[in-house]
Coordinates of C-alpha atoms in Angstrom, one line a residue:
M13 CA 10.1 14.4 -4.7
L14 CA 11.5 11.1 -3.7
R15 CA 11.6 8.3 -6.3
C16 CA 9.3 6.2 -4.1
F17 CA 6.4 8.5 -4.7
A18 CA 4.4 9.2 -7.8
T19 CA 2.7 12.5 -8.4
R20 CA -0.6 11.2 -9.8
S21 CA -2.7 8.1 -10.3
T22 CA -3.2 6.5 -13.7
N23 CA -5.6 3.7 -14.8
R24 CA -2.8 1.2 -13.9
T25 CA -2.4 2.4 -10.4
I26 CA -3.3 -0.3 -7.9
P27 CA -5.5 0.8 -4.9
I28 CA -4.1 -0.2 -1.5
T29 CA -6.3 -0.4 1.6
S30 CA -5.0 -0.5 5.2
L31 CA -6.8 -2.9 7.5
T32 CA -6.5 -3.9 11.1
S33 CA -7.2 -7.5 12.0
S34 CA -10.3 -6.4 13.9
R35 CA -11.7 -4.6 10.7
L36 CA -10.9 -7.4 8.3
K37 CA -14.2 -9.3 8.6
A38 CA -16.3 -6.2 8.2
W39 CA -14.3 -5.2 5.1
L40 CA -14.7 -8.6 3.6
R41 CA -18.5 -8.5 3.9
R42 CA -18.4 -5.4 1.6
Q43 CA -16.2 -7.1 -1.1
S44 CA -17.1 -9.4 -3.9
A45 CA -17.3 -13.2 -3.4
A46 CA -14.2 -13.7 -5.4
T47 CA -12.2 -11.2 -3.3
S48 CA -13.5 -12.7 -0.1
Q49 CA -12.6 -16.2 -1.2
W50 CA -9.1 -15.1 -2.2
V51 CA -8.4 -13.5 1.1
Q52 CA -9.7 -16.4 3.0
A53 CA -7.8 -19.0 0.9
S54 CA -4.7 -16.9 1.4
D55 CA -5.1 -17.2 5.2
Y56 CA -4.6 -13.4 5.3
E57 CA -5.3 -12.0 8.8
A58 CA -4.3 -8.4 8.3
S59 CA -1.5 -8.6 10.9
P60 CA 0.7 -5.5 11.1
G61 CA 3.2 -5.3 8.2
S62 CA 1.5 -8.1 6.2
V63 CA 0.6 -7.4 2.6
L64 CA -1.6 -9.3 0.1
L65 CA -2.3 -8.7 -3.6
I66 CA -5.8 -9.5 -4.7
P67 CA -6.3 -10.3 -8.4
A68 CA -9.1 -8.9 -10.4
G69 CA -12.2 -11.1 -10.2
G70 CA -13.9 -9.9 -13.3
K71 CA -14.0 -7.1 -15.8
D72 CA -15.6 -4.8 -13.3
Q73 CA -12.9 -5.3 -10.7
T74 CA -9.4 -4.1 -10.5
V75 CA -6.3 -5.6 -8.9
R76 CA -6.1 -4.5 -5.3
A77 CA -3.6 -4.6 -2.4
V78 CA -4.2 -4.7 1.3
V79 CA -1.7 -3.9 4.1
G80 CA -2.2 -4.9 7.7
V81 CA -1.7 -2.1 10.2
S82 CA -1.9 -1.9 14.0
D83 CA -3.9 1.3 13.9
N84 CA -4.3 4.6 12.0
Q85 CA -1.1 6.0 13.3
D86 CA 1.1 3.0 12.2
I87 CA 4.2 4.0 10.3
W88 CA 6.2 0.7 10.2
S89 CA 3.6 -1.4 8.4
W90 CA 3.7 1.0 5.5
G91 CA 7.5 0.6 5.4
A92 CA 7.0 -3.2 5.3
A93 CA 4.5 -2.8 2.4
A94 CA 7.0 -0.7 0.4
A95 CA 9.7 -3.3 0.9
A96 CA 7.4 -6.3 0.1
L97 CA 5.1 -5.1 -2.8
P98 CA 6.2 -5.6 -6.4
E99 CA 7.2 -2.7 -8.6
R100 CA 4.0 -0.9 -9.5
S101 CA 2.2 2.3 -8.7
Y102 CA -0.1 2.3 -5.7
R103 CA -2.6 4.7 -4.2
L104 CA -4.4 4.8 -0.9
D105 CA -8.0 3.7 -1.0
P106 CA -9.9 5.2 0.7
Q107 CA -8.0 8.5 1.2
P108 CA -7.2 8.7 4.9
K109 CA -7.2 11.8 7.2
A110 CA -4.1 14.0 7.2
K111 CA -2.2 12.5 10.0
T112 CA -2.8 8.9 8.8
A113 CA -1.8 10.0 5.2
E114 CA 1.5 11.5 6.5
N115 CA 2.3 8.5 8.5
A116 CA 1.7 6.2 5.5
A117 CA 3.9 8.4 3.4
I118 CA 6.7 8.5 5.9
G119 CA 6.6 4.8 6.5
W120 CA 6.6 4.1 2.7
A121 CA 9.6 6.3 2.2
L122 CA 11.5 4.6 5.1
G123 CA 10.7 1.2 3.7
A124 CA 11.6 2.1 0.2
Y125 CA 15.0 3.6 1.1
E126 CA 18.1 1.8 -0.3
F127 CA 21.5 3.4 -0.3
S128 CA 22.5 3.4 -4.0
Q129 CA 25.1 6.2 -4.4
Y130 CA 27.9 3.7 -5.3
R131 CA 25.9 0.7 -6.5
M132 CA 22.8 -0.1 -8.4
P133 CA 19.6 -0.8 -6.4
K134 CA 18.9 -4.5 -5.9
R135 CA 15.4 -4.2 -7.3
K136 CA 13.0 -1.6 -8.6
R137 CA 10.7 -0.4 -5.8
P138 CA 7.0 0.2 -5.8
R139 CA 5.8 3.9 -5.9
L140 CA 3.0 5.4 -3.8
V141 CA 0.9 8.2 -5.2
L142 CA 1.5 10.8 -2.5
P143 CA -1.7 11.0 -0.5
A144 CA -3.7 14.2 -1.1
R145 CA -3.9 15.1 2.6
A146 CA -0.2 14.4 3.3
D147 CA 2.0 17.4 4.1
R148 CA 4.1 17.9 1.0
K149 CA 6.7 20.2 2.6

């Protein structure tokens, strides 16, 4: 398995949600006031390839990440997320359908790639828990 993937989620794994700009407002209505305020204060618009880390708002909430995508088939926005997010373990939340899961995994792998045979990597990369519905072959 590639180093950009993790085999399982732990209690420290950060959930990452993909959003289109048209679905952002509906998603925010289902979130806590603290999350909604954070996203709005950050001027986050869920444009394709954009990422935002959302801090925990209380003891019942966890840190969360969101990635803007153009649609469910978007590969490149996941690559941008892998290149931009800090070194942590992430899992897709909610788990998408098979084709979307595969596209997210392919994009993540492309964005995390760095040729390092003759030199040390420039930074440690984030890892994505391989989505359950992604083809593992």
